Amino acid sequence: MEPIIAGNWKMNKDPAESRSLVQKLLELVSDVKERAIIIIPPFTSLPYVSEIIWNSRLRLGAQNMHWTRQGAFTGEISGLFLKQLGCEYVVIGHSERRHIMGETDEVINKKLKTALEIGLISIFCVGETEQEKQNGQTEEVISRQLSQGLQGIENEVHKLILAYEPVWAIGTGKTATPEQAAQVHRFIRARLKKNTAILYGGSVKPENVDVLMAQQDIDGVLVGGASLKPESFARIVRFSIP
Ligand code: PEP
């Protein structure tokens, strides 16, 4: 399996900044093979980024979508529209959507089902909060997120990408140790019983990507902050390439 390196820009980069970031990135990774590189800009930049990368190795993803295909849902985005803009991937259940926007496992399950139906590959995020970690509930929380999120689609889990993102490590500069991350990845792998790619996310940067990617059950990384600078994201993409 090719390592997957995904960059989630969150609510950063206007169209002009997005163009310049992705153009620079393309130059820095143009010789890289054997990596699946996924760029996940804000909705408003998707058409611009799509136009620049269509003929390259870079793939396009969106940060969220609604669970219906169209209709009276003011302010929401249909996965079908995202596909028309060239998106192949969509992030579902990011912790910022769970914890800031109040998304439940039930909503996440509906979105995962719709993405499967319409042919978008979900990057399905799970992970425990700091408090849950301190209470020793990491496996219990992830188990619940997996069973409720995947209800009715357990047999299709190989069509998704999983991302383990401990909430306490997102945007905090704190990274799970490679051993901590690997342990949770092993747990998720055993729980899924299918060959699904599992990414690690949470303050991944050029300085820690090599040691994280050296872990057996880490198939790639989902990068937030460090994907906003072309040099740092390119360095992450190029891990272990001399
Ligand atoms: C993320 O938002 O998915 C993420 C992992 O962010 P950061 O790399 O900034 O911690």
Short mmCIF file of C-alpha atoms and ligand atoms in Angstrom, two decimals:
data_model
loop_
_atom_site.label_atom_id
_atom_site.label_comp_id
_atom_site.label_asym_id
_atom_site.label_seq_id
_atom_site.Cartn_x
_atom_site.Cartn_y
_atom_site.Cartn_z
CA MET A 1 0.00 0.00 0.00
CA GLU A 2 1.36 3.45 -0.94
CA PRO A 3 1.76 5.73 2.09
CA ILE A 4 -1.07 8.27 2.17
CA ILE A 5 -0.20 11.85 3.03
CA ALA A 6 -3.22 14.12 3.42
CA GLY A 7 -3.15 17.85 4.14
CA ASN A 8 -6.22 19.39 5.78
CA TRP A 9 -6.05 23.16 5.40
CA LYS A 10 -9.12 23.71 7.61
CA MET A 11 -10.53 27.27 7.36
CA ASN A 12 -7.29 28.73 6.00
CA LYS A 13 -6.13 29.97 2.60
CA ASP A 14 -8.32 32.13 0.40
CA PRO A 15 -8.40 31.33 -3.33
CA ALA A 16 -5.27 33.33 -4.20
CA GLU A 17 -3.29 31.86 -1.29
CA SER A 18 -4.53 28.38 -2.16
CA ARG A 19 -3.34 28.68 -5.73
CA SER A 20 0.08 29.81 -4.71
CA LEU A 21 0.42 27.12 -2.00
CA VAL A 22 -0.53 24.29 -4.32
CA GLN A 23 1.63 25.56 -7.18
CA LYS A 24 4.68 25.65 -4.89
CA LEU A 25 3.83 22.25 -3.49
CA LEU A 26 3.58 20.74 -6.95
CA GLU A 27 7.09 21.94 -7.73
CA LEU A 28 8.44 20.45 -4.51
CA VAL A 29 6.90 17.00 -4.95
CA SER A 30 6.83 16.64 -8.74
CA ASP A 31 9.46 13.86 -8.69
CA VAL A 32 7.86 11.91 -5.84
CA LYS A 33 6.37 8.55 -6.69
CA GLU A 34 4.82 5.91 -4.48
CA ARG A 35 2.87 8.33 -2.32
CA ALA A 36 -0.83 9.12 -2.39
CA ILE A 37 -0.97 12.86 -1.75
CA ILE A 38 -4.36 14.32 -0.88
CA ILE A 39 -4.98 18.07 -0.64
CA ILE A 40 -8.00 19.15 1.39
CA PRO A 41 -8.59 22.92 0.98
CA PRO A 42 -11.63 24.90 2.10
CA PHE A 43 -14.71 24.62 -0.15
CA THR A 44 -14.16 28.05 -1.70
CA SER A 45 -10.73 27.03 -3.01
CA LEU A 46 -11.70 23.66 -4.45
CA PRO A 47 -12.30 24.81 -8.07
CA TYR A 48 -8.98 26.69 -8.19
CA VAL A 49 -6.93 23.89 -6.66
CA SER A 50 -8.73 21.33 -8.80
CA GLU A 51 -7.78 23.18 -11.97
CA ILE A 52 -4.12 23.29 -10.99
CA ILE A 53 -3.72 19.66 -9.90
CA TRP A 54 -5.98 17.81 -12.36
CA ASN A 55 -3.05 16.51 -14.41
CA SER A 56 -0.74 15.75 -11.47
CA ARG A 57 -0.26 13.11 -8.76
CA LEU A 58 -2.09 15.26 -6.24
CA ARG A 59 -5.63 14.23 -5.35
CA LEU A 60 -8.41 16.43 -4.04
CA GLY A 61 -10.54 16.09 -0.93
CA ALA A 62 -13.19 18.13 0.88
CA GLN A 63 -13.43 18.79 4.61
CA ASN A 64 -17.08 17.88 5.09
CA MET A 65 -20.37 17.24 3.29
CA HIS A 66 -24.06 16.86 4.06
CA TRP A 67 -25.69 13.43 4.25
CA THR A 68 -28.32 14.14 1.63
CA ARG A 69 -27.68 14.68 -2.05
CA GLN A 70 -29.52 17.98 -2.40
CA GLY A 71 -32.41 19.96 -0.95
CA ALA A 72 -33.41 22.54 1.61
CA PHE A 73 -30.29 22.54 3.79
CA THR A 74 -29.11 26.13 3.77
CA GLY A 75 -25.38 26.46 4.12
CA GLU A 76 -24.65 22.78 3.53
CA ILE A 77 -22.74 21.14 0.68
CA SER A 78 -23.70 18.07 -1.34
CA GLY A 79 -21.10 15.38 -1.92
CA LEU A 80 -22.26 15.26 -5.54
CA PHE A 81 -21.20 18.89 -6.01
CA LEU A 82 -17.83 18.06 -4.50
CA LYS A 83 -17.37 15.22 -6.96
CA GLN A 84 -18.16 17.57 -9.83
CA LEU A 85 -15.30 19.79 -8.67
CA GLY A 86 -12.89 16.85 -8.81
CA CYS A 87 -12.97 15.67 -5.20
CA GLU A 88 -12.32 11.98 -4.67
CA TYR A 89 -12.13 12.15 -0.88
CA VAL A 90 -14.09 13.72 1.95
CA VAL A 91 -13.18 14.06 5.63
CA ILE A 92 -15.96 12.78 7.86
CA GLY A 93 -16.13 13.07 11.65
CA HIS A 94 -13.16 15.36 12.17
CA SER A 95 -12.87 16.16 15.88
CA GLU A 96 -13.46 19.86 15.21
CA ARG A 97 -16.81 18.95 13.68
CA ARG A 98 -17.62 16.54 16.49
CA HIS A 99 -16.62 18.84 19.34
CA ILE A 100 -17.19 22.38 18.00
CA MET A 101 -20.09 21.77 15.59
CA GLY A 102 -21.73 19.03 17.69
CA GLU A 103 -21.68 16.25 15.11
CA THR A 104 -22.84 12.95 16.57
CA ASP A 105 -21.87 9.40 15.69
CA GLU A 106 -25.33 9.05 14.14
CA VAL A 107 -24.80 12.00 11.79
CA ILE A 108 -21.34 10.72 10.93
CA ASN A 109 -22.82 7.31 10.09
CA LYS A 110 -25.31 8.92 7.69
CA LYS A 111 -22.54 10.89 5.99
CA LEU A 112 -20.30 7.82 5.64
CA LYS A 113 -23.18 5.91 4.03
CA THR A 114 -23.93 8.70 1.56
CA ALA A 115 -20.26 9.11 0.63
CA LEU A 116 -20.08 5.37 -0.10
CA GLU A 117 -23.23 5.51 -2.21
CA ILE A 118 -22.04 8.40 -4.32
CA GLY A 119 -18.46 7.17 -4.68
CA LEU A 120 -16.47 9.53 -2.47
CA ILE A 121 -13.76 7.95 -0.32
CA SER A 122 -14.28 8.99 3.30
CA ILE A 123 -11.39 9.80 5.58
CA PHE A 124 -13.21 8.78 8.73
CA CYS A 125 -11.69 10.36 11.85
CA VAL A 126 -11.84 8.86 15.33
CA GLY A 127 -10.00 9.73 18.51
CA GLU A 128 -10.29 10.33 22.25
CA THR A 129 -10.15 13.61 24.18
CA GLU A 130 -7.52 14.39 26.80
CA GLN A 131 -10.01 13.63 29.59
CA GLU A 132 -11.01 10.32 28.04
CA LYS A 133 -7.36 9.38 27.69
CA GLN A 134 -6.69 10.23 31.33
CA ASN A 135 -9.69 8.11 32.33
CA GLY A 136 -8.23 5.15 30.44
CA GLN A 137 -11.16 5.20 27.99
CA THR A 138 -9.26 5.44 24.70
CA GLU A 139 -10.23 2.00 23.39
CA GLU A 140 -13.79 2.26 24.67
CA VAL A 141 -14.32 5.63 22.92
CA ILE A 142 -12.78 4.50 19.65
CA SER A 143 -14.75 1.30 19.76
CA ARG A 144 -17.99 3.29 20.12
CA GLN A 145 -17.04 5.72 17.34
CA LEU A 146 -16.27 2.79 15.05
CA SER A 147 -19.33 0.71 15.82
CA GLN A 148 -21.80 3.61 15.63
CA GLY A 149 -20.08 5.35 12.73
CA LEU A 150 -19.88 2.17 10.69
CA GLN A 151 -23.30 0.75 11.56
CA GLY A 152 -24.66 -1.05 8.49
CA ILE A 153 -21.49 -0.55 6.44
CA GLU A 154 -19.02 -2.70 8.40
CA ASN A 155 -18.43 -4.91 5.37
CA GLU A 156 -17.46 -1.94 3.23
CA VAL A 157 -14.89 -0.50 5.58
CA HIS A 158 -12.06 -1.37 3.16
CA LYS A 159 -13.51 1.32 0.87
CA LEU A 160 -12.80 4.00 3.48
CA ILE A 161 -9.66 5.45 5.00
CA LEU A 162 -9.54 5.57 8.80
CA ALA A 163 -7.74 8.35 10.62
CA TYR A 164 -6.79 8.05 14.28
CA GLU A 165 -6.52 11.59 15.60
CA PRO A 166 -6.20 11.89 19.37
CA VAL A 167 -8.06 15.14 20.08
CA TRP A 168 -5.40 16.20 22.63
CA ALA A 169 -2.78 16.12 19.88
CA ILE A 170 -4.61 18.16 17.25
CA GLY A 171 -3.13 21.62 16.79
CA THR A 172 -1.55 21.42 20.25
CA GLY A 173 2.00 20.53 19.32
CA LYS A 174 1.64 17.39 21.47
CA THR A 175 2.09 14.25 19.41
CA ALA A 176 1.27 10.74 20.51
CA THR A 177 4.51 8.82 20.91
CA PRO A 178 5.03 6.44 18.01
CA GLU A 179 4.37 3.56 20.40
CA GLN A 180 1.11 5.10 21.69
CA ALA A 181 -0.07 5.73 18.15
CA ALA A 182 0.95 2.26 16.98
CA GLN A 183 -0.89 0.64 19.87
CA VAL A 184 -4.16 2.38 18.98
CA HIS A 185 -3.65 1.63 15.28
CA ARG A 186 -3.22 -2.06 16.14
CA PHE A 187 -6.41 -1.94 18.16
CA ILE A 188 -8.32 -0.32 15.26
CA ARG A 189 -6.86 -2.80 12.76
CA ALA A 190 -7.95 -5.76 14.89
CA ARG A 191 -11.37 -4.24 15.41
CA LEU A 192 -12.00 -3.63 11.68
CA LYS A 193 -10.93 -7.09 10.51
CA LYS A 194 -10.44 -5.65 7.01
CA ASN A 195 -7.52 -4.24 5.16
CA THR A 196 -8.28 -0.56 5.64
CA ALA A 197 -5.64 2.17 5.49
CA ILE A 198 -5.21 3.85 8.88
CA LEU A 199 -3.70 7.33 9.07
CA TYR A 200 -2.31 9.02 12.16
CA GLY A 201 -3.10 12.69 12.73
CA GLY A 202 -2.18 15.12 15.49
CA SER A 203 0.69 17.62 15.23
CA VAL A 204 2.50 15.68 12.53
CA LYS A 205 5.48 17.67 11.29
CA PRO A 206 8.71 17.16 9.37
CA GLU A 207 10.52 16.35 12.64
CA ASN A 208 8.30 13.45 13.68
CA VAL A 209 6.96 11.98 10.44
CA ASP A 210 9.79 9.48 9.93
CA VAL A 211 9.42 7.83 13.29
CA LEU A 212 5.63 7.73 13.01
CA MET A 213 5.72 6.26 9.51
CA ALA A 214 8.19 3.61 10.69
CA GLN A 215 5.41 2.04 12.79
CA GLN A 216 3.96 -1.06 11.23
CA ASP A 217 0.29 -0.15 11.45
CA ILE A 218 0.58 3.51 10.44
CA ASP A 219 -0.25 3.70 6.73
CA GLY A 220 -0.08 7.45 6.36
CA VAL A 221 -0.65 10.78 8.06
CA LEU A 222 -3.36 13.43 8.17
CA VAL A 223 -1.68 16.78 8.60
CA GLY A 224 -3.26 20.07 9.67
CA GLY A 225 -0.98 22.98 10.59
CA ALA A 226 2.13 21.68 8.83
CA SER A 227 0.22 21.35 5.54
CA LEU A 228 -0.16 25.14 5.31
CA LYS A 229 3.47 25.69 4.35
CA PRO A 230 4.58 24.08 1.10
CA GLU A 231 8.08 23.32 2.40
CA SER A 232 6.94 21.55 5.54
CA PHE A 233 4.19 19.58 3.80
CA ALA A 234 6.57 18.61 0.98
CA ARG A 235 9.09 17.40 3.57
CA ILE A 236 6.37 15.26 5.17
CA VAL A 237 5.40 13.85 1.76
CA ARG A 238 9.07 13.06 1.12
CA PHE A 239 9.66 11.22 4.41
CA SER A 240 12.38 8.59 4.06
CA ILE A 241 13.25 9.84 0.55
CA PRO A 242 16.89 10.97 0.60
C1 PEP B 1 -6.05 17.78 11.79
O1 PEP B 1 -6.72 18.79 11.84
O2 PEP B 1 -6.52 16.79 11.24
C2 PEP B 1 -4.72 17.78 12.41
C3 PEP B 1 -4.14 16.65 12.59
O3 PEP B 1 -4.19 19.01 12.75
P1 PEP B 1 -2.68 19.31 13.25
O4 PEP B 1 -1.76 18.57 12.35
O5 PEP B 1 -2.53 20.79 13.16
O6 PEP B 1 -2.59 18.80 14.66
#
